[in-house]
GROMACS .gro file of C-alpha atoms in nm:
model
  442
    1UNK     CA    1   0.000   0.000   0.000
    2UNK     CA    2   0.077   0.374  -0.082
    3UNK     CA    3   0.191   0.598   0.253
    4UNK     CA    4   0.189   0.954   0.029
    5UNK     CA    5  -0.086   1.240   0.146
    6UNK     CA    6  -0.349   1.335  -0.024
    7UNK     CA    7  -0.590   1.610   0.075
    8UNK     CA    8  -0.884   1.457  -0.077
    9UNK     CA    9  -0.821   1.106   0.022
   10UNK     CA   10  -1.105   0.942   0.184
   11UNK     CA   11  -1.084   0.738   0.547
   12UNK     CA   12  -1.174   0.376   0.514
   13UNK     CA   13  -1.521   0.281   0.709
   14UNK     CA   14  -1.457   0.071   1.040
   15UNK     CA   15  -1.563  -0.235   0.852
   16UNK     CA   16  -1.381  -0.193   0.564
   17UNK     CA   17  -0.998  -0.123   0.816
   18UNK     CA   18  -1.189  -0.488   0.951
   19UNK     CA   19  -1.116  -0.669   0.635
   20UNK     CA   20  -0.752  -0.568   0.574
   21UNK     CA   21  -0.664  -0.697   0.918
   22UNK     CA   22  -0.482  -1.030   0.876
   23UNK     CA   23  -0.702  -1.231   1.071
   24UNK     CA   24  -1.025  -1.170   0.836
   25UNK     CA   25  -0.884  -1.046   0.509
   26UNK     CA   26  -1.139  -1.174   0.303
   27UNK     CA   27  -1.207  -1.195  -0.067
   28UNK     CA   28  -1.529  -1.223  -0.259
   29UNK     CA   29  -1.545  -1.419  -0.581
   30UNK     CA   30  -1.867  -1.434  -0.824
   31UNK     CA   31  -1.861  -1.667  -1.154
   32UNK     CA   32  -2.074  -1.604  -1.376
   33UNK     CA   33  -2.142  -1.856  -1.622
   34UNK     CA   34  -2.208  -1.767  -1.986
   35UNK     CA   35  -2.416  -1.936  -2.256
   36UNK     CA   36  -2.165  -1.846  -2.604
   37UNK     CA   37  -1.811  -1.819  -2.620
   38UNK     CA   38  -1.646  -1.533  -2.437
   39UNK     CA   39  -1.621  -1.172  -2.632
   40UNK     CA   40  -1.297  -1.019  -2.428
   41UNK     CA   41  -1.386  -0.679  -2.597
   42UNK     CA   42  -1.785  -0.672  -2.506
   43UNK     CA   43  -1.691  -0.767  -2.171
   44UNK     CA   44  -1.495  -0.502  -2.113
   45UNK     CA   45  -1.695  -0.241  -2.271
   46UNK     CA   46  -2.008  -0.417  -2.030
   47UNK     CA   47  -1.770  -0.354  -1.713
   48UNK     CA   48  -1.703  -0.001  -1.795
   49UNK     CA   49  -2.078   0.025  -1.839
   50UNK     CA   50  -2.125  -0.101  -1.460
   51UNK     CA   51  -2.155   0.108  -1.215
   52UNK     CA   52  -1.912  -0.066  -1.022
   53UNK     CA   53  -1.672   0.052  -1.244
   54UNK     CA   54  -1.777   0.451  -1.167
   55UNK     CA   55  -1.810   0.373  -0.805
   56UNK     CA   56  -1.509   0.565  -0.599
   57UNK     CA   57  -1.473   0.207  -0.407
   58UNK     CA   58  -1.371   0.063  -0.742
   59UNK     CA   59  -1.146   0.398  -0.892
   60UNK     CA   60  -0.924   0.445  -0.592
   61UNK     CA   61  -0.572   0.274  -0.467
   62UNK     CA   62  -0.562   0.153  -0.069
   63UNK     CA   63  -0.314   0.409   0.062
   64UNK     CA   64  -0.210   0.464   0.444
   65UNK     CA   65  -0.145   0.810   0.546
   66UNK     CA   66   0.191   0.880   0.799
   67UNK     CA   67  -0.031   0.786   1.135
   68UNK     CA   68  -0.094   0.459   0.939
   69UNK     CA   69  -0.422   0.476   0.900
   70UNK     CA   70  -0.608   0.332   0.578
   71UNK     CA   71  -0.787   0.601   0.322
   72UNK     CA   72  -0.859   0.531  -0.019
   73UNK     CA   73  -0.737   0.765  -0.292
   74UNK     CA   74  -0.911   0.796  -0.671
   75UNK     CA   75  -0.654   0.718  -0.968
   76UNK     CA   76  -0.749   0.637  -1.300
   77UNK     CA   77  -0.868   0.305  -1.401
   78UNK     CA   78  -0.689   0.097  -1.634
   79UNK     CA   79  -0.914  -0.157  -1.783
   80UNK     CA   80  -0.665  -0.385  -1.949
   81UNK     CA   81  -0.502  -0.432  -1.593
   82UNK     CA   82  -0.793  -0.559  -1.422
   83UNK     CA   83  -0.930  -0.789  -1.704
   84UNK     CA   84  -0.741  -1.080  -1.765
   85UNK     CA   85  -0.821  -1.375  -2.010
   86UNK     CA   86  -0.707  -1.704  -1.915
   87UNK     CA   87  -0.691  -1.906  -2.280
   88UNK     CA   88  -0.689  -2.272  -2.277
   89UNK     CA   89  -0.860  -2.491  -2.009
   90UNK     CA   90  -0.781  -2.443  -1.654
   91UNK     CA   91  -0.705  -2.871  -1.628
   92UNK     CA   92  -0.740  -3.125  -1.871
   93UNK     CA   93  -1.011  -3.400  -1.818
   94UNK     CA   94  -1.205  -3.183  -1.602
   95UNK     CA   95  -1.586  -3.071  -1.664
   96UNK     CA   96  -1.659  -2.670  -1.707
   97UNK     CA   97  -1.822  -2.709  -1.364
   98UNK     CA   98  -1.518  -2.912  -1.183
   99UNK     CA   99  -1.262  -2.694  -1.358
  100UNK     CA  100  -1.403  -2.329  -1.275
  101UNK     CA  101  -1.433  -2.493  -0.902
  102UNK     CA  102  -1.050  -2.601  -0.944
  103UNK     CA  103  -0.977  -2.193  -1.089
  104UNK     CA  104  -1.175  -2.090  -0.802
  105UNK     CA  105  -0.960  -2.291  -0.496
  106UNK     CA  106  -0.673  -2.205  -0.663
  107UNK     CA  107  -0.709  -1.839  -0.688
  108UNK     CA  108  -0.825  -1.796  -0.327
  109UNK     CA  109  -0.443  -1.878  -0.219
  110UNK     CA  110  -0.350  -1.575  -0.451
  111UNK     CA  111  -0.562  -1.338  -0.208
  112UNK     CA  112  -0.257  -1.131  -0.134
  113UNK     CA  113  -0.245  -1.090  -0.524
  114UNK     CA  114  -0.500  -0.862  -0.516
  115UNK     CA  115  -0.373  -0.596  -0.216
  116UNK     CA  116  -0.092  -0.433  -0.451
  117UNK     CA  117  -0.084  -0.054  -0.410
  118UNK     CA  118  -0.090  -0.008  -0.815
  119UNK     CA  119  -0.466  -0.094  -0.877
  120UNK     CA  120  -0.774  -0.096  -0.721
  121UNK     CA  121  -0.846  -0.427  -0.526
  122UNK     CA  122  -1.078  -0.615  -0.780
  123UNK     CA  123  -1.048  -0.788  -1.075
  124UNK     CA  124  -1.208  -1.008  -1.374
  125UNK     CA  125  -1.052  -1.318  -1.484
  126UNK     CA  126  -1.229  -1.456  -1.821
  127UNK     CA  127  -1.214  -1.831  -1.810
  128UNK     CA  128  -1.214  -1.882  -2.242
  129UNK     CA  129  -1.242  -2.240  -2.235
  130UNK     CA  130  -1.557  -2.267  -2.005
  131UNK     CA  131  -1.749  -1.976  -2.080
  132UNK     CA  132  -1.701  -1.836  -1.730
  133UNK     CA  133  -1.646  -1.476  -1.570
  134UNK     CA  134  -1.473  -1.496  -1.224
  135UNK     CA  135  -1.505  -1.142  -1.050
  136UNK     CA  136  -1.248  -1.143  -0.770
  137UNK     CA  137  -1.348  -0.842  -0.556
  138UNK     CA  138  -1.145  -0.760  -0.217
  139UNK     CA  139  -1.495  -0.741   0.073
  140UNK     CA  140  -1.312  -0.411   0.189
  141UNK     CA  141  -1.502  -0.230  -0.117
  142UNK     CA  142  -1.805  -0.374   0.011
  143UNK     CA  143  -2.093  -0.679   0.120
  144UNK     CA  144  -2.187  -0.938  -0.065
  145UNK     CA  145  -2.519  -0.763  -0.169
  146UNK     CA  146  -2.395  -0.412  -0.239
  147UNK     CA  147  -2.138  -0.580  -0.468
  148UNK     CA  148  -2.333  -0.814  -0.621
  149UNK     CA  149  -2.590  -0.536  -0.709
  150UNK     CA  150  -2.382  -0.324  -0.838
  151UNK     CA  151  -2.227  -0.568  -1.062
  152UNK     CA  152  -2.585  -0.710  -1.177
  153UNK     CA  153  -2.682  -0.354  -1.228
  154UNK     CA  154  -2.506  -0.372  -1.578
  155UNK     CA  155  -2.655  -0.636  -1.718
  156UNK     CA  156  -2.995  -0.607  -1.901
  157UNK     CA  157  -3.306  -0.859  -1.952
  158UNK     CA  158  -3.292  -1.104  -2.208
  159UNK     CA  159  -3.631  -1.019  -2.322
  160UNK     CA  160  -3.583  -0.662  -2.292
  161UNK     CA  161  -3.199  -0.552  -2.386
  162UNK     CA  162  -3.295  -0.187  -2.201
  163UNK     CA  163  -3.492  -0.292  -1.877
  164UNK     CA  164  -3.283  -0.302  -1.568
  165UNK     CA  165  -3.267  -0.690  -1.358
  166UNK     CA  166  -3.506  -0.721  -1.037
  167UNK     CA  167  -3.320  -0.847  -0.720
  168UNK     CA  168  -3.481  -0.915  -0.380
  169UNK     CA  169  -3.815  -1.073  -0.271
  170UNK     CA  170  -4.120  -0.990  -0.477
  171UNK     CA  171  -4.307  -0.733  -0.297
  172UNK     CA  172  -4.563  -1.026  -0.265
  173UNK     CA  173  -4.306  -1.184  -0.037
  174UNK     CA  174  -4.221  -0.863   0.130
  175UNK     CA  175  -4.575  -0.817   0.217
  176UNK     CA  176  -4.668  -1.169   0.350
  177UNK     CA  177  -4.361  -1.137   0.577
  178UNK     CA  178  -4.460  -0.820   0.742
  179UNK     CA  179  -4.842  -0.909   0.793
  180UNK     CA  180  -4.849  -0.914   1.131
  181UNK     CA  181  -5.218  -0.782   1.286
  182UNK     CA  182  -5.422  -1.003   1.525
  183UNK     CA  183  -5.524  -0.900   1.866
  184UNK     CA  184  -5.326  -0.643   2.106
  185UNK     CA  185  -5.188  -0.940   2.317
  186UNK     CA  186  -5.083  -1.139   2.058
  187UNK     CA  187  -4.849  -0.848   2.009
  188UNK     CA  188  -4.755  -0.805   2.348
  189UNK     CA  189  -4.646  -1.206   2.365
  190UNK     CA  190  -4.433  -1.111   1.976
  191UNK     CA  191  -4.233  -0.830   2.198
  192UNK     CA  192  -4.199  -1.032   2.468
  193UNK     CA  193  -4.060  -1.335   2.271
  194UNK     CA  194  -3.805  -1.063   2.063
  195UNK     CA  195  -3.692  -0.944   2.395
  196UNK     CA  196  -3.641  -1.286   2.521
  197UNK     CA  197  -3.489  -1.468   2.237
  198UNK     CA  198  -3.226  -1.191   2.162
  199UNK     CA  199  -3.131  -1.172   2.531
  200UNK     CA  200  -3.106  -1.494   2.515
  201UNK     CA  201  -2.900  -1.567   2.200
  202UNK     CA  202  -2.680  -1.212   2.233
  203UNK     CA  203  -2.562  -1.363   2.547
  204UNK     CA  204  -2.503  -1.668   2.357
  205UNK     CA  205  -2.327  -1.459   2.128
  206UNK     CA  206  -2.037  -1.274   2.332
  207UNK     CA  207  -1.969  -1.619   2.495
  208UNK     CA  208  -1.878  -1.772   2.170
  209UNK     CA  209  -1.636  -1.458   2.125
  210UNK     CA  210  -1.480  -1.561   2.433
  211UNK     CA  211  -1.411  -1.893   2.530
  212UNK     CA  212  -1.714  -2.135   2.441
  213UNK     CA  213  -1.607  -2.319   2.124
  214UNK     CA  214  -1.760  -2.688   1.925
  215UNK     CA  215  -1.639  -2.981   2.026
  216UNK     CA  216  -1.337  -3.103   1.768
  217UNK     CA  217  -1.495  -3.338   1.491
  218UNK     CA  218  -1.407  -3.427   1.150
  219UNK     CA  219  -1.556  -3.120   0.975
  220UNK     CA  220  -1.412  -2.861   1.240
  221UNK     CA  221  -1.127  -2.586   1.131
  222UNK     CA  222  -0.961  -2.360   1.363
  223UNK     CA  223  -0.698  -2.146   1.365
  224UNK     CA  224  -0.469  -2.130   1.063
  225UNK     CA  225  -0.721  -2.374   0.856
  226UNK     CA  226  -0.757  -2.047   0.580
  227UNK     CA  227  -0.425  -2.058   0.487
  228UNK     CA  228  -0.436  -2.442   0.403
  229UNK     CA  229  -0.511  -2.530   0.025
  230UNK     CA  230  -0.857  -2.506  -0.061
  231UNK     CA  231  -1.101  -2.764  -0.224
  232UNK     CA  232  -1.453  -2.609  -0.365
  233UNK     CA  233  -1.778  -2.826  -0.441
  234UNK     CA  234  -2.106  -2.745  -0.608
  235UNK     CA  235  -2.406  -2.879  -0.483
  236UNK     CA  236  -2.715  -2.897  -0.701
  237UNK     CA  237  -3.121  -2.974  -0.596
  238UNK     CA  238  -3.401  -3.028  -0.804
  239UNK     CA  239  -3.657  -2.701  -0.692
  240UNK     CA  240  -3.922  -2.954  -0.706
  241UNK     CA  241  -3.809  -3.192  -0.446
  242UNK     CA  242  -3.760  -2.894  -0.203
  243UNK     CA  243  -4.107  -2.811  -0.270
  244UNK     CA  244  -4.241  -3.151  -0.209
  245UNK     CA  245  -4.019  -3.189   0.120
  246UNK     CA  246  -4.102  -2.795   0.199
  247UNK     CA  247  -4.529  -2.898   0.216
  248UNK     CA  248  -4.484  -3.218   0.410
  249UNK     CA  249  -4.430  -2.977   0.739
  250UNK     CA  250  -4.662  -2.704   0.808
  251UNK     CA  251  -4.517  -2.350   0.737
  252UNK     CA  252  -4.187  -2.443   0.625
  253UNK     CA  253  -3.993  -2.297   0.397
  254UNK     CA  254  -3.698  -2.324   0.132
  255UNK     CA  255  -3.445  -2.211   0.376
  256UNK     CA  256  -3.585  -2.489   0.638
  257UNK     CA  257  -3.580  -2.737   0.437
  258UNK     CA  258  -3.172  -2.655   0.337
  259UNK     CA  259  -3.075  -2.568   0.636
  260UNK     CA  260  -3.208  -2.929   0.707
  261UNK     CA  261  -3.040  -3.104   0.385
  262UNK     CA  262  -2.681  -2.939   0.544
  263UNK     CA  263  -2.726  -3.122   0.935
  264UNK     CA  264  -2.771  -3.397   0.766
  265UNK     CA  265  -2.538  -3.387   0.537
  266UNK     CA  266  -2.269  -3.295   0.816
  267UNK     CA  267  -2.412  -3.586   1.005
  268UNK     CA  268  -2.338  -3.815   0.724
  269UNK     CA  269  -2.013  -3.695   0.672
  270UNK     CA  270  -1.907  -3.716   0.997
  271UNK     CA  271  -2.054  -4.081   1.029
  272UNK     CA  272  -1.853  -4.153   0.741
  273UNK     CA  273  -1.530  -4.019   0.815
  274UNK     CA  274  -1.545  -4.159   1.177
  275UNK     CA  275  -1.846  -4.352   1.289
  276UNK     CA  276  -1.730  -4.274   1.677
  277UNK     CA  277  -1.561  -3.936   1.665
  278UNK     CA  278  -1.901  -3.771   1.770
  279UNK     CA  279  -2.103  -3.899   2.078
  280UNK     CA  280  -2.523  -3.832   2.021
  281UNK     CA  281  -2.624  -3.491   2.108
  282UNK     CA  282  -2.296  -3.313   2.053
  283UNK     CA  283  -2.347  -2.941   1.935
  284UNK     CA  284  -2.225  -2.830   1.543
  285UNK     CA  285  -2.243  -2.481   1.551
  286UNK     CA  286  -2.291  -2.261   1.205
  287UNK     CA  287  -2.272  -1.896   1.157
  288UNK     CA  288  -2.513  -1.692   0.910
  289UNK     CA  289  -2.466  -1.417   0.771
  290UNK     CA  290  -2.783  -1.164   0.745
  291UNK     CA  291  -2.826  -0.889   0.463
  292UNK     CA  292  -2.929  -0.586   0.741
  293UNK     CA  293  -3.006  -0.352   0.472
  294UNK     CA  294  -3.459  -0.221   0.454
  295UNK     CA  295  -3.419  -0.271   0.092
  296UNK     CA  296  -3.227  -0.504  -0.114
  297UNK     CA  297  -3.276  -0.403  -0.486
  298UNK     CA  298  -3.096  -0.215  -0.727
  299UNK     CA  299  -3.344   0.091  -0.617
  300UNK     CA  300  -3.141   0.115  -0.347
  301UNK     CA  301  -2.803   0.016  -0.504
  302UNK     CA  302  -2.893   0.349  -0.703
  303UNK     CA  303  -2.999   0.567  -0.413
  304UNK     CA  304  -2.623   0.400  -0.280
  305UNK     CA  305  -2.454   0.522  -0.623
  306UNK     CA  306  -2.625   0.895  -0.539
  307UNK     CA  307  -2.470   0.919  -0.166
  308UNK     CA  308  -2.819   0.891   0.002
  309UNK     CA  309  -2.673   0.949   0.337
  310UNK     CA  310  -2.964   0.712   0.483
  311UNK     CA  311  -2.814   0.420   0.232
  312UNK     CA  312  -2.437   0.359   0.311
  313UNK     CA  313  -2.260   0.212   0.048
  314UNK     CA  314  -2.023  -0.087   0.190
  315UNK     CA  315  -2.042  -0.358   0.458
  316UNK     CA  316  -2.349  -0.357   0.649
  317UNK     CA  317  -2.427  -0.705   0.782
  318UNK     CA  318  -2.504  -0.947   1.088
  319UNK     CA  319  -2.426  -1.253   1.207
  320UNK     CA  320  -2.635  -1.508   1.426
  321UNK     CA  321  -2.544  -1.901   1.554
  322UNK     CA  322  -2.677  -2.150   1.362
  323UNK     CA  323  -2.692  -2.419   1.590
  324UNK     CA  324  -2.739  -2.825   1.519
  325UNK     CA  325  -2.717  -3.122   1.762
  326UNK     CA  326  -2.555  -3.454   1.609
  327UNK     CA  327  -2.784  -3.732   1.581
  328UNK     CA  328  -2.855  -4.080   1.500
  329UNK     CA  329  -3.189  -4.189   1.608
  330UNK     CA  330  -3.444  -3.953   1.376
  331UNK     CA  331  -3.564  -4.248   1.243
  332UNK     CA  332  -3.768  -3.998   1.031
  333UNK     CA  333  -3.582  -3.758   0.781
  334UNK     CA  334  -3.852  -3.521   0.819
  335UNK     CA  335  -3.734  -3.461   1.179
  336UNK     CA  336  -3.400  -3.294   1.056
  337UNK     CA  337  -3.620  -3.016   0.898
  338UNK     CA  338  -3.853  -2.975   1.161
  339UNK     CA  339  -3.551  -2.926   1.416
  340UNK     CA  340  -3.398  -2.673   1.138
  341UNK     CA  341  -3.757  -2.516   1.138
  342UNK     CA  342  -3.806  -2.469   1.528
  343UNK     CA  343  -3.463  -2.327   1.581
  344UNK     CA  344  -3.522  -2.039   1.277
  345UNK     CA  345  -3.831  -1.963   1.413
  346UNK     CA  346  -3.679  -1.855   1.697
  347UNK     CA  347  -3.378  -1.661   1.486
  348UNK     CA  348  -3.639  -1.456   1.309
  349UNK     CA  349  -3.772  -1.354   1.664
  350UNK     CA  350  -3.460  -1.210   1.761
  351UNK     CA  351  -3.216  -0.898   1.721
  352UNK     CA  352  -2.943  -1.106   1.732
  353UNK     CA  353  -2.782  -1.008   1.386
  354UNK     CA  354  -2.844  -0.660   1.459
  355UNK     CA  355  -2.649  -0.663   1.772
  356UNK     CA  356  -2.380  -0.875   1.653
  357UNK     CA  357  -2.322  -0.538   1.419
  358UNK     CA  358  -2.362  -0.352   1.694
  359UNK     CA  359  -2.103  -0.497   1.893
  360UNK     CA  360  -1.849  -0.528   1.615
  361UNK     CA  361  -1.875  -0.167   1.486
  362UNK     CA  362  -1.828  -0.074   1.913
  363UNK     CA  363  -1.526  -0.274   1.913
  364UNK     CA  364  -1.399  -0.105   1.620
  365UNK     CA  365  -1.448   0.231   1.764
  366UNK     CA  366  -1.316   0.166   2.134
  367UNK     CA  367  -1.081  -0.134   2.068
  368UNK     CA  368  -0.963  -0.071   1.722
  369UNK     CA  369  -0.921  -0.281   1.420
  370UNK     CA  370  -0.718  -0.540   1.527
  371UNK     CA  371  -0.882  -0.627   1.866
  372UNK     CA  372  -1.233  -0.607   1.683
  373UNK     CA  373  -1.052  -0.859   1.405
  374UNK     CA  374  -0.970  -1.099   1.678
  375UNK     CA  375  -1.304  -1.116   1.837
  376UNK     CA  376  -1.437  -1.209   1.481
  377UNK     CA  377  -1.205  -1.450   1.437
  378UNK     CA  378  -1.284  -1.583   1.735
  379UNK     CA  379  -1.631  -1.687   1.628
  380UNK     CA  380  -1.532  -1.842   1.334
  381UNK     CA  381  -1.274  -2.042   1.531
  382UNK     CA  382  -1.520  -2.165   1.774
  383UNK     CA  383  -1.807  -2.223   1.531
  384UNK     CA  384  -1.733  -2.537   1.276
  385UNK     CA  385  -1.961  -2.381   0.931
  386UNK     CA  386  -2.014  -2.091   0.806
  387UNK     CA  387  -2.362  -2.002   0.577
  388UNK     CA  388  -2.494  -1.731   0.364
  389UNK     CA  389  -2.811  -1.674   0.129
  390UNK     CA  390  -2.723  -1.398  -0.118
  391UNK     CA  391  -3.035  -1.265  -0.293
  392UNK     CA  392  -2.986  -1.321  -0.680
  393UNK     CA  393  -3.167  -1.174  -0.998
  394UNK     CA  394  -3.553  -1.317  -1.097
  395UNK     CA  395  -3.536  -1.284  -1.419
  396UNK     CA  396  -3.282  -1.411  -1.762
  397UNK     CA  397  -3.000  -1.206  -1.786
  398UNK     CA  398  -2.705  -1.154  -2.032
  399UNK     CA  399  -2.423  -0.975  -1.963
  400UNK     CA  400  -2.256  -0.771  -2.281
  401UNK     CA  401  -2.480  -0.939  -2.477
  402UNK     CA  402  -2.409  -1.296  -2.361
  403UNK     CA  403  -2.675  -1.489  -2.202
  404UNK     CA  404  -2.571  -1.597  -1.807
  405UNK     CA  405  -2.677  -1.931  -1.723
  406UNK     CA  406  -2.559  -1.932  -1.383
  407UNK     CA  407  -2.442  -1.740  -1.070
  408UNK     CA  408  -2.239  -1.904  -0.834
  409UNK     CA  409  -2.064  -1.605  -0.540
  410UNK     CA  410  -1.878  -1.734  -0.208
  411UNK     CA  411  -1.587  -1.597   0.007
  412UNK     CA  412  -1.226  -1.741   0.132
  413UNK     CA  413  -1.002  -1.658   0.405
  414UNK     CA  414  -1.243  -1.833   0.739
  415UNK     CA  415  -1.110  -2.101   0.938
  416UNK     CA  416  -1.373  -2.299   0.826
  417UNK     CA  417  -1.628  -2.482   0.606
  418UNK     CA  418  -1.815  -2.218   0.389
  419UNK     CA  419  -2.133  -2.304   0.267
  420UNK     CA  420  -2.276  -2.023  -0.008
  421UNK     CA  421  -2.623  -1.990  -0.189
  422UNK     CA  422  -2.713  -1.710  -0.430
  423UNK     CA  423  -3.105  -1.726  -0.456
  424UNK     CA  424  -3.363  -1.633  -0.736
  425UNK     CA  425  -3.695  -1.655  -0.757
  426UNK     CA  426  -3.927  -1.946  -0.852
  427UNK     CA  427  -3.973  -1.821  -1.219
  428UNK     CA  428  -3.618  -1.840  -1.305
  429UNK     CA  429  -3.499  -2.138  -1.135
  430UNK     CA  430  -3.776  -2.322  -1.203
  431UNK     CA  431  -3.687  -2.316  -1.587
  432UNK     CA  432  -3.327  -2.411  -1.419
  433UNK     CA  433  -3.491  -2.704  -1.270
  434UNK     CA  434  -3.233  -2.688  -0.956
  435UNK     CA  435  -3.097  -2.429  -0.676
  436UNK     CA  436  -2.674  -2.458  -0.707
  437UNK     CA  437  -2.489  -2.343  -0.410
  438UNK     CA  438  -2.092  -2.380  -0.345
  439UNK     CA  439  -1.898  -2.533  -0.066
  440UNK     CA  440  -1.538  -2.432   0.062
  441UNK     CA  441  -1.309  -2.754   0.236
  442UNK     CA  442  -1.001  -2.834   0.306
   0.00000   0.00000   0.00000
């Protein structure tokens, strides 16, 4: 990183000085799957059109002024730096999928790659040979869904090469999750369970910072797991079968029912690896990560792009624990979702991911970045899985011109397993047939 002055340099945010810290420097990586052959030239002319690519986040070098402190400073972008085709096939005897998984692993050990003081901290790398776009983005510039957004933002319909993409929940969706009504104590016992759940679970929450940790079982990291070499999987399931598992338990929904399809998976896994490592009962703790943003569309990406001082451009997420209890006698499958049910309900009745912000953007202001980095790391070292849900486009897409046919984003750099689904809506993926999400080992 630069150390020269600059008068109209800006300061980092506290998250952003967060993820340069060495315990949490994180990257974000998006491929984007194409339906024809890459066009190196349209591409790039599409990523000047973003409005990434005009965003000050994405025109400006990581410099540190003579206290030491981050700022970034606007330069001049040079596209030809921060594109870069990769011609021939990443392995040989690999599928598209299996080799853009193999680019993917490999790349995340080339993190540092990306924190020169010469060039903004993102690039594109144009897989030729599979038809793929990997966008390698540093998560200092910003979340998952502000990034994400922005990027989608310059892509058009394929039914309508003009109209801007939709991303979020239909406001059907929106509205059936904020009906609320029903008689005055009925709301009295809702506050009283908020208050009591995120009591409850923010307590929870500062003791995993601390000392409580998962017991040690075949799928548990710890520290210095991120800097081992990675392997990445892609898990596919038919929409369909969700459905049909989603309506065999009241009220459920397509988060349940995953959320239920992972404990057992982990289950399996760890009966597999070692059939006594785990006695019954034992705790597997995950860690989500919420979007805390009202809105989560590209209206707001745009009010973002304006400076709407009510919209902040950048990190602004939560975290809550995600916890499962190892067992072997649900003689019904059906169980595993109902457990993965009961414990969300109680999530959604909490605060818990808006004090975990809270409490990390306090620590960054009265403990600084690196104690605030520790106590992050902390959780991920006492947790064993990691999850997020990343709100996708619902509709077709192409991107310069080129149809997408798939969407695949996930992080590196967590002591962990990293589990990572980018959602659309039922009108898309049903003509997909299957929901794709990616998995980070090691």
């Amino acid at each position: 990183m630069g150390s020269l002055e600059n008068g109209s340099d800006e300061p980092l945010t506290p998250e952003g000085r967060l993820f340069l810290q060495k315990e949490m420097n994180q990257v974000i990586y998006c491929a984007i799957g194409m339906k024809q052959p890459l066009d190196v030239d349209a591409l790039k002319l599409a990523i000047q059109s973003c409005p990434m690519y005009t965003h000050p986040r994405f025109c400006s070098l990581l410099v540190r002024d003579s206290a030491g402190r981050e700022h970034w400073r606007r330069t001049r972008v040079e596209i030809y730096r921060h594109v870069v085709p990769v011609h021939g096939p990443v392995a040989e005897g690999l599928s598209d999928e299996a080799a853009v998984n193999k680019f993917l692993a490999d790349l995340s050990t080339d993190s540092p790659g990306l924190m020169g003081d010469d060039k903004p901290l993102w690039d594109v790398h144009l897989l030729m040979a599979h038809q793929c776009m990997v966008v390698r983005i540093h998560h200092a510039l910003g979340d998952g869904t502000s990034l994400i957004s922005s990027f989608l933002a310059g892509s058009r319909l394929v039914d309508d090469p003009e109209a801007l993409p939709t991303i979020g929940p239909s406001l059907s969706m929106m509205k059936r999750r904020s009906d609320g009504g029903g008689e005055w104590w009925k709301a009295v016992v809702r506050v009283l369970e908020v208050v009591w759940f995120t009591v409850v679970f923010v307590v929870e929450f500062v003791l995993r910072t601390m000392w409580v940790s998962d017991r040690t079982t075949p799928v548990s990291g710890g520290a210095g797991v991120e800097l081992w070499p990675r392997k990445l999987a892609t898990a596919r399931f038919s929409l369909e079968d969700l459905k049909v598992v989603k309506s065999a338990v009241a009220n459920a929904t397509i988060n349940d029912v995953l959320f239920g399809i992972i404990s057992v998976g982990l289950f399996k896994y760890i009966d597999h690896q070692s059939p006594n490592a785990v006695r019954e009962g034992t705790r597997i703790t995950g860690v989500a990560v919420v979007n805390l943003r009202e809105q989560r569309g590209l209206q707001e990406l745009s009010n973002m792009m304006k400076g709407n001082p009510g919209l902040r451009w950048g990190n602004k997420f939560g975290i809550i624990l995600l916890p499962v209890h190892y067992s072997r006698s649900f003689g019904d499958p059906l169980e595993y979702l109902r457990k993965a049910k009961s414990m969300m309900d109680r999530k959604k009745k909490s605060l818990e991911a808006h004090f975990s912000y809270k409490i990390g953007d306090m620590a960054m202001t009265f403990l600084g970045a690196h104690v605030a980095s520790l106590l992050n790391y902390r959780i991920f070292c006492n947790t064993t899985f990691s999850i997020s849900n990343v709100y996708g486009p619902r509709e077709e897409l192409t991107f310069g011109g080129n149809p997408i046919t798939y969407i695949r984003a996930t992080t590196s750099s967590l002591p962990h397993v990293r589990l990572q689904n980018t959602r659309a809506s039922s009108s898309v993926v049903s003509r997909m047939k299957s929901l794709s999400g990616l998995m980070w080992g090691v």
